[in-house]
mmCIF file with all atom_site columns, C-alpha atoms in Angstrom:
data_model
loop_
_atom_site.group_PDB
_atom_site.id
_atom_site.type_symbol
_atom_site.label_atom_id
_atom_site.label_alt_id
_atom_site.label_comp_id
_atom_site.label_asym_id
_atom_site.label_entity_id
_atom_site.label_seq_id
_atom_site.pdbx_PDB_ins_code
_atom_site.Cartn_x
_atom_site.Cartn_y
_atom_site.Cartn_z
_atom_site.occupancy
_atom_site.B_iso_or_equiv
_atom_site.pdbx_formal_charge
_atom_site.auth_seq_id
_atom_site.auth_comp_id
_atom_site.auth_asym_id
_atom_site.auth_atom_id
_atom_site.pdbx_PDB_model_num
ATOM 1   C CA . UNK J 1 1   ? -39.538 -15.026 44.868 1.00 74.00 ? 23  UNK J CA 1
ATOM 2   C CA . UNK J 1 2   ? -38.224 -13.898 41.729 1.00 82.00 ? 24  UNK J CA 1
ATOM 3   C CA . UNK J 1 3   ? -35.642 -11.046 42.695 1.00 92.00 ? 25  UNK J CA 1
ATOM 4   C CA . UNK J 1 4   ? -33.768 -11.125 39.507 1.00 92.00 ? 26  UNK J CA 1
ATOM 5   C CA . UNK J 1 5   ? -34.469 -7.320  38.528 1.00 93.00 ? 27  UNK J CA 1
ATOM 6   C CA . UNK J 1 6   ? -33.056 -6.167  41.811 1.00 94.00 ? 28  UNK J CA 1
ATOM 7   C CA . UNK J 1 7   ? -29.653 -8.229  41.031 1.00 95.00 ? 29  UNK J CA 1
ATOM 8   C CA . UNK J 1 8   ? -29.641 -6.548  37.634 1.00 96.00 ? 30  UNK J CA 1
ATOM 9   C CA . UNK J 1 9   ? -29.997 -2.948  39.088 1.00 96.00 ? 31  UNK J CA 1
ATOM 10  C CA . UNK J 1 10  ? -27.479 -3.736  42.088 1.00 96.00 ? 32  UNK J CA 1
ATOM 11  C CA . UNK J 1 11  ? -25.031 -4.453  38.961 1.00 97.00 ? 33  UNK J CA 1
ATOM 12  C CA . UNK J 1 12  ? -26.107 -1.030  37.009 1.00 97.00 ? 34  UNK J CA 1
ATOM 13  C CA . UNK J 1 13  ? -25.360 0.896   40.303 1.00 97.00 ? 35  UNK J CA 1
ATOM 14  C CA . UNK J 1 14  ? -22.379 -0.613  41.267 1.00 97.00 ? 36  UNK J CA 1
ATOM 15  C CA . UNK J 1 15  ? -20.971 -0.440  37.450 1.00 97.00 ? 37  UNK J CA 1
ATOM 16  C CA . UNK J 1 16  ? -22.118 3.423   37.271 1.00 97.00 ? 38  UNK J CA 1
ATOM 17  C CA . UNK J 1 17  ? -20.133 3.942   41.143 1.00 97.00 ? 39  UNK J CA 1
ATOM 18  C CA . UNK J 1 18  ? -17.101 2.464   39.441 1.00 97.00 ? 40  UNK J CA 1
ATOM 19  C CA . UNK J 1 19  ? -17.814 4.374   36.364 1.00 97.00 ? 41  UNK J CA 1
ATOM 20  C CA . UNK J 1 20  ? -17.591 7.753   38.683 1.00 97.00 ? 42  UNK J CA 1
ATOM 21  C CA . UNK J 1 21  ? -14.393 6.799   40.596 1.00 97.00 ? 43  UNK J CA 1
ATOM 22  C CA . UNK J 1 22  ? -12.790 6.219   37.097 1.00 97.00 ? 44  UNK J CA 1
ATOM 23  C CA . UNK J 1 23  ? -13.962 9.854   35.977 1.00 97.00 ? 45  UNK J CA 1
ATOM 24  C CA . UNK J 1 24  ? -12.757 10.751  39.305 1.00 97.00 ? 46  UNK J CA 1
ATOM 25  C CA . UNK J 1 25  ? -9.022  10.005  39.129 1.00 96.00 ? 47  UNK J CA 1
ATOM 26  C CA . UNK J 1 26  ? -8.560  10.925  35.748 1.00 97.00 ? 48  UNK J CA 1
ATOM 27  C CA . UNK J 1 27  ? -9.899  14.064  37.074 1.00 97.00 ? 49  UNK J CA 1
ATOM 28  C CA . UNK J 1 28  ? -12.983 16.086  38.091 1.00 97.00 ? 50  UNK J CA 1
ATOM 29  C CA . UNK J 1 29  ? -12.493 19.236  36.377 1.00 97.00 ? 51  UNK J CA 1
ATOM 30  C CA . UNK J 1 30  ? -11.452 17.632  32.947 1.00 97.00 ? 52  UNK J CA 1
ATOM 31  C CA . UNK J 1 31  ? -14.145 15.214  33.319 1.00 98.00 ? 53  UNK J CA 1
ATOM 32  C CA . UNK J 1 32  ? -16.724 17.467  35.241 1.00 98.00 ? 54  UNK J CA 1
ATOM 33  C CA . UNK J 1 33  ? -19.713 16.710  32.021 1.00 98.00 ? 55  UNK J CA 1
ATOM 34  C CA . UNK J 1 34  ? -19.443 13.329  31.727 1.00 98.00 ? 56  UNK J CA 1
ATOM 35  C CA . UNK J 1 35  ? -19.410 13.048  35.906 1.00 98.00 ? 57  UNK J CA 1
ATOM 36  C CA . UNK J 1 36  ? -22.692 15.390  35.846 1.00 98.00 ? 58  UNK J CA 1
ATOM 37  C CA . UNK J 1 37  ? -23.675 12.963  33.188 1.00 98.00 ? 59  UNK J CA 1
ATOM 38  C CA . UNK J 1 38  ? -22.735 9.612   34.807 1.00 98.00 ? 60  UNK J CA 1
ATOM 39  C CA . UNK J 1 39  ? -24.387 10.683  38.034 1.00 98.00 ? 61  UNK J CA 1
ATOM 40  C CA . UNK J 1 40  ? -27.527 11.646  36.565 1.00 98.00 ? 62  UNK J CA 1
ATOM 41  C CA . UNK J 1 41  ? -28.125 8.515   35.173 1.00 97.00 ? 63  UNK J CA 1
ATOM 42  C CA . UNK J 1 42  ? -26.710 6.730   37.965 1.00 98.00 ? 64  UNK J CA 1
ATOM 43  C CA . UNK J 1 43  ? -29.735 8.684   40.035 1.00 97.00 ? 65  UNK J CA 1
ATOM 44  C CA . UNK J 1 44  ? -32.198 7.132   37.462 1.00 97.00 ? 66  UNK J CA 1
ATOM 45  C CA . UNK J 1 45  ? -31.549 3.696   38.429 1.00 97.00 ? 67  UNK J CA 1
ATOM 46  C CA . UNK J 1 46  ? -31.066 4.243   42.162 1.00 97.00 ? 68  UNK J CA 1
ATOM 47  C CA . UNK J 1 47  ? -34.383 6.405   42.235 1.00 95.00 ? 69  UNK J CA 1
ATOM 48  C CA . UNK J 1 48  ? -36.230 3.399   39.998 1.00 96.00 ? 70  UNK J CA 1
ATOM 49  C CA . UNK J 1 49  ? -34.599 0.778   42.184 1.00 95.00 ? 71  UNK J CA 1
ATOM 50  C CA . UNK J 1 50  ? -35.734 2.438   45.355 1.00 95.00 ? 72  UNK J CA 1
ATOM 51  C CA . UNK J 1 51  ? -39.004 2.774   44.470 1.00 94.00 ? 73  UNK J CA 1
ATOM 52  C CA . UNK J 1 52  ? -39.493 -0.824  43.476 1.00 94.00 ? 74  UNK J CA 1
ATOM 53  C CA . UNK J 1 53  ? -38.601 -2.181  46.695 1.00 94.00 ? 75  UNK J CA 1
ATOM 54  C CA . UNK J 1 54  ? -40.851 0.740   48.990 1.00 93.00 ? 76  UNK J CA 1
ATOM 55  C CA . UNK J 1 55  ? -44.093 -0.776  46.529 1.00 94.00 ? 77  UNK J CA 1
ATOM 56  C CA . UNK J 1 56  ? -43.443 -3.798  45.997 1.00 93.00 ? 78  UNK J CA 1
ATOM 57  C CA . UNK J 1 57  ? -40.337 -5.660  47.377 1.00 93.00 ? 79  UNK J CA 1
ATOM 58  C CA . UNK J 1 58  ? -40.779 -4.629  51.195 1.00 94.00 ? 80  UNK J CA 1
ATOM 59  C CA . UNK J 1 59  ? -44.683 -5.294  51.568 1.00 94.00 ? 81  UNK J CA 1
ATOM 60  C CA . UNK J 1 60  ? -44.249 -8.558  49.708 1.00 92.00 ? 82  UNK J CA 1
ATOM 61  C CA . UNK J 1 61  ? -41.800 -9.161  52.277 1.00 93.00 ? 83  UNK J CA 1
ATOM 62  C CA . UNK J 1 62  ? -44.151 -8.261  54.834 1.00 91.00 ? 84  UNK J CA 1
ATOM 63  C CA . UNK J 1 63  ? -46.932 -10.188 53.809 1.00 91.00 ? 85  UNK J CA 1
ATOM 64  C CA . UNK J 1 64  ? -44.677 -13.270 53.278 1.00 88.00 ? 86  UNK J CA 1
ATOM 65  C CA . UNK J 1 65  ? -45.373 -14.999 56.699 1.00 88.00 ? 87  UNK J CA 1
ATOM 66  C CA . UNK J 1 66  ? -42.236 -15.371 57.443 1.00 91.00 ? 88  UNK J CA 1
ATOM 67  C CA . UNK J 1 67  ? -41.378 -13.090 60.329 1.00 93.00 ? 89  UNK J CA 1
ATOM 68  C CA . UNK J 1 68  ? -37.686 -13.316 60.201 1.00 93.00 ? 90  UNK J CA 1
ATOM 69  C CA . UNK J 1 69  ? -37.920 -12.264 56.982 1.00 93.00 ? 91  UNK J CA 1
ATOM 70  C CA . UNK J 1 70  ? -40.282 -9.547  57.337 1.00 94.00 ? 92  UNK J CA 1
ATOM 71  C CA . UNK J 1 71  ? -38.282 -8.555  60.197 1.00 95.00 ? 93  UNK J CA 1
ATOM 72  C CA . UNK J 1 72  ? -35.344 -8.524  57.958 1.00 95.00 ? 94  UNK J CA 1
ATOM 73  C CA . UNK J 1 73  ? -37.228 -6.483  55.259 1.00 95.00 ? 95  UNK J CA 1
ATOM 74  C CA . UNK J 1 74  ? -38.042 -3.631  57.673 1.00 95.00 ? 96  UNK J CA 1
ATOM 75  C CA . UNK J 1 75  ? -33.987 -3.509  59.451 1.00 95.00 ? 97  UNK J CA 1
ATOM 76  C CA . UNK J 1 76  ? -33.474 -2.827  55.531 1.00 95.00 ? 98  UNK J CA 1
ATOM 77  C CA . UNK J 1 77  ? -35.805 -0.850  54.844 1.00 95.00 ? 99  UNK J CA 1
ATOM 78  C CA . UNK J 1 78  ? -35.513 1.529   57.642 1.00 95.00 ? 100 UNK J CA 1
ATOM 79  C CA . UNK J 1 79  ? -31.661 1.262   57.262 1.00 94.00 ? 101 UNK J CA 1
ATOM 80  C CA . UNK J 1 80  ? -32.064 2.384   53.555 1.00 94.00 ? 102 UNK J CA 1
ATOM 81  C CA . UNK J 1 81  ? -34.182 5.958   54.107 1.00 94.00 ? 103 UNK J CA 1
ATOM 82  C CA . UNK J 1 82  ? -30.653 7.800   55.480 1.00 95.00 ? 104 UNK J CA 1
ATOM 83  C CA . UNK J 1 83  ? -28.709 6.094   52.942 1.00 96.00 ? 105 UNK J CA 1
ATOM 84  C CA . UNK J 1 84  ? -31.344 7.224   49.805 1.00 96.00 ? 106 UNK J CA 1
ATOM 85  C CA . UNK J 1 85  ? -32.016 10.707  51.239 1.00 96.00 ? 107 UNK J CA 1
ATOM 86  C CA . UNK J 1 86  ? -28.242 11.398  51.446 1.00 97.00 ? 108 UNK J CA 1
ATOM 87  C CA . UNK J 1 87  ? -27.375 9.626   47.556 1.00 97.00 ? 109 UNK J CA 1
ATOM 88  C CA . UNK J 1 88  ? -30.550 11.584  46.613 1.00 97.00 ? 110 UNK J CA 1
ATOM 89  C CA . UNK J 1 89  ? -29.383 15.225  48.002 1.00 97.00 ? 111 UNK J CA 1
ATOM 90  C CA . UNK J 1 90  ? -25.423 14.302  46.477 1.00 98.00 ? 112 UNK J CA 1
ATOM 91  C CA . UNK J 1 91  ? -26.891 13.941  43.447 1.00 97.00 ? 113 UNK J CA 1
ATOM 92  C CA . UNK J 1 92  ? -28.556 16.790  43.328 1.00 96.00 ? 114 UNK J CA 1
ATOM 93  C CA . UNK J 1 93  ? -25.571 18.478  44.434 1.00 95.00 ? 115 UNK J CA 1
ATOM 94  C CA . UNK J 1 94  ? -23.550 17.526  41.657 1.00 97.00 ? 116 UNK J CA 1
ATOM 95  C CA . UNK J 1 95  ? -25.446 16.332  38.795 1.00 96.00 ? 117 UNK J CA 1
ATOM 96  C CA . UNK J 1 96  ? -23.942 20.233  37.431 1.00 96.00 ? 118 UNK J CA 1
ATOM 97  C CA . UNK J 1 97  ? -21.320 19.979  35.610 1.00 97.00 ? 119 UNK J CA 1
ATOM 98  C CA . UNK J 1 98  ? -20.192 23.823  36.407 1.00 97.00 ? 120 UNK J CA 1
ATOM 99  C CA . UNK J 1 99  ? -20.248 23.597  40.289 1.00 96.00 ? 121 UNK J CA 1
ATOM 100 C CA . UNK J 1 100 ? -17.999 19.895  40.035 1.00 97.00 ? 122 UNK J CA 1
ATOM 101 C CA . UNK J 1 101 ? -15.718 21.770  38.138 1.00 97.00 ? 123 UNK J CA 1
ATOM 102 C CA . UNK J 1 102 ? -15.460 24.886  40.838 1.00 97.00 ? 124 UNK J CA 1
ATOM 103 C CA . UNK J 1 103 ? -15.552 22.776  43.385 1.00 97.00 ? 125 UNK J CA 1
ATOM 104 C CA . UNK J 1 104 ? -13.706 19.353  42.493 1.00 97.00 ? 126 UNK J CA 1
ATOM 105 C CA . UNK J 1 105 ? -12.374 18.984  46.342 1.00 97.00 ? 127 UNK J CA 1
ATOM 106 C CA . UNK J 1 106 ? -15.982 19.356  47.723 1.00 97.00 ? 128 UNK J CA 1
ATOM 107 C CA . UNK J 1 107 ? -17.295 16.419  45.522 1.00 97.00 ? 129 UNK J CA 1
ATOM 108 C CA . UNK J 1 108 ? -14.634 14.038  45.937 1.00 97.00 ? 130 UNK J CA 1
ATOM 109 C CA . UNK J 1 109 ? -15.087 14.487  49.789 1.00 97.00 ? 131 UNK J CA 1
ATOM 110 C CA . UNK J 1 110 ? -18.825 13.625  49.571 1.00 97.00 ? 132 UNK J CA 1
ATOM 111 C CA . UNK J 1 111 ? -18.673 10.679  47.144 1.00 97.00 ? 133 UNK J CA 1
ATOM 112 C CA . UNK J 1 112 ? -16.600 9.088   48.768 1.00 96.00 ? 134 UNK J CA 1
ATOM 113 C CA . UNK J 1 113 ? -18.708 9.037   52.018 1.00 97.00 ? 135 UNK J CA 1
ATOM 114 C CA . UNK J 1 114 ? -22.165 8.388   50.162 1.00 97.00 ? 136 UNK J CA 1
ATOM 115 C CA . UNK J 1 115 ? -20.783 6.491   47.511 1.00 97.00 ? 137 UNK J CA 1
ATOM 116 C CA . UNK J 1 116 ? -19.188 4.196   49.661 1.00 96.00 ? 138 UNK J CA 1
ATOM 117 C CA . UNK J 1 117 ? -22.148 3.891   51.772 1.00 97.00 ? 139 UNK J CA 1
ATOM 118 C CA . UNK J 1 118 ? -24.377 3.411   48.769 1.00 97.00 ? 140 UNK J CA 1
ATOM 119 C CA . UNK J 1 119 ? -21.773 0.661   47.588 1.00 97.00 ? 141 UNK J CA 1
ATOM 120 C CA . UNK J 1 120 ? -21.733 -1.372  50.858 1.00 97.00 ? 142 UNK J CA 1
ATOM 121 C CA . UNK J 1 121 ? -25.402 -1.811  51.121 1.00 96.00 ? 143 UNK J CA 1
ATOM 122 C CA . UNK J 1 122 ? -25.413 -3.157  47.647 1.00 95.00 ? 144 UNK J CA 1
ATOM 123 C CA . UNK J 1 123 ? -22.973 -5.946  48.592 1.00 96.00 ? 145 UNK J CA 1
ATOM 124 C CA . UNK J 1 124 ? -24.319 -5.959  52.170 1.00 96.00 ? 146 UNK J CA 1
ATOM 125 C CA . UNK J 1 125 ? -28.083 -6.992  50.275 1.00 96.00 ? 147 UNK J CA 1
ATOM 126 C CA . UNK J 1 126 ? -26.091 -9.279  47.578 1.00 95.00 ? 148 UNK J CA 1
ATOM 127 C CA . UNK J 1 127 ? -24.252 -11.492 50.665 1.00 96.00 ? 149 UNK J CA 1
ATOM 128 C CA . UNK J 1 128 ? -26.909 -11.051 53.063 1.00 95.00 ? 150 UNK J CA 1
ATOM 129 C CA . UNK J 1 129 ? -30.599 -9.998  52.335 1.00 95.00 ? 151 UNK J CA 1
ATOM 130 C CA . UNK J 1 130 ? -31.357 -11.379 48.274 1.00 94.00 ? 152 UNK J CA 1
ATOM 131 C CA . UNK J 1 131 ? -29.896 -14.964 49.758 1.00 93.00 ? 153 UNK J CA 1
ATOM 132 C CA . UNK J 1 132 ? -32.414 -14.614 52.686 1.00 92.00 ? 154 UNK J CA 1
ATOM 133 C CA . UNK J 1 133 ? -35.410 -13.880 49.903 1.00 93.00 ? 155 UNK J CA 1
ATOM 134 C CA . UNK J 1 134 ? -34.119 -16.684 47.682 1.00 90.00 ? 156 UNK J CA 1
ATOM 135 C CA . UNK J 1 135 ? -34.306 -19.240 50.334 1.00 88.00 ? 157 UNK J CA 1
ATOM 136 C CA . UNK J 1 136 ? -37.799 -18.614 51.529 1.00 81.00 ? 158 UNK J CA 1
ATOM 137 C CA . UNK J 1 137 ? -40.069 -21.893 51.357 1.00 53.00 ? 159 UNK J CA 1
ATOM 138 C CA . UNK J 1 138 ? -42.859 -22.286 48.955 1.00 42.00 ? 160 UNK J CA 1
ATOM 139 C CA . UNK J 1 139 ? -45.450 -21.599 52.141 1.00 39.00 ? 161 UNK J CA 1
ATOM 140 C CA . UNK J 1 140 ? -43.733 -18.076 52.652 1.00 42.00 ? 162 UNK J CA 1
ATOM 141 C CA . UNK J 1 141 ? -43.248 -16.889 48.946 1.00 44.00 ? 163 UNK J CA 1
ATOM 142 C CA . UNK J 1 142 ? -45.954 -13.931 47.685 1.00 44.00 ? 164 UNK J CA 1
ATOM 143 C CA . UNK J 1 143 ? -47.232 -13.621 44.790 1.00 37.00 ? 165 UNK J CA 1
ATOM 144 C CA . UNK J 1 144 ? -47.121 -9.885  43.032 1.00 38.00 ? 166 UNK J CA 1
ATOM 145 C CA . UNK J 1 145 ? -49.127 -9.833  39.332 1.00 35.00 ? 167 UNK J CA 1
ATOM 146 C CA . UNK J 1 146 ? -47.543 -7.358  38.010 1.00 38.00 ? 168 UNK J CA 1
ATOM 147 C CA . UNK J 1 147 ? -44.462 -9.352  36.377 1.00 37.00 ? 169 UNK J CA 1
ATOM 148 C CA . UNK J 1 148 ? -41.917 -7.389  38.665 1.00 41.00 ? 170 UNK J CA 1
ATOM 149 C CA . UNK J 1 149 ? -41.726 -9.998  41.314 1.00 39.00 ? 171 UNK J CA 1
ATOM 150 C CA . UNK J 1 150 ? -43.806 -13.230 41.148 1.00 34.00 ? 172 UNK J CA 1
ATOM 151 C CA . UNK J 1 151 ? -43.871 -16.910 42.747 1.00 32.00 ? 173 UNK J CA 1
#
């Protein structure tokens, strides 16, 4: 299974996560638009990336025949929603440029809790779940036709 546009995105998100903790010690308030501006499009990918596996990574998964790996698939899956719906309400949060600058403590204090957890499962699914999908036989690979993911 081809899972190369999920390695690509993992590399946009973790790039734009470094890119915030740069603009974040060289200050929030002095760098509160291009933050709001970093996160926003840091959102894009992680909101494009999300819904890619929910339609199409995790039922291919699922309809693999290979039950370790569709076990695997929903652990991940499941493990994901509280991870997404707390990146999802952060960004939110502070996608305004205005309210990071008011409150510079406050954001610092929540990135580094969902940003870090948003960071670990990206390296978690690098060492331990794309390997897993890479190594699936020929009898277990699914094919998707619509050029996203394909055997």
């Amino acid at each position: 299974m081809n899972i190369d546009r999920f390695k690509h995105h993992h590399v946009e998100i973790l790039s734009g996560i470094a890119a915030l903790r740069k603009l974040s010690h060289l200050g929030v308030t002095d760098h509160a638009v291009d933050i709001a501006h970093e996160l926003k499009a840091l959102s894009q990918i992680v909101t494009q990336h999300l819904a890619i596996e929910d339609r199409i990574l995790y039922p291919s998964l699922e309809r693999s025949g290979d039950e370790r790996m569709a076990g695997m698939s929903r652990a991940y899956q499941n493990d994901m929603q509280g991870i997404a719906s707390a990146f999802i309400n952060f960004a939110r949060r502070w996608s305004n440029a205005t309210l990071l600058s008011k409150n510079p403590d406050g954001f610092r204090d929540e990135a580094n809790i969902v940003l870090k957890n948003v960071h670990t499962r990206m390296v978690r699914e690098n060492r331990e779940f794309y390997p897993a999908i890479e190594s699936l036989g020929e009898a277990g690979r699914t094919a998707v036709h619509d050029g996203l993911l394909y055997a």
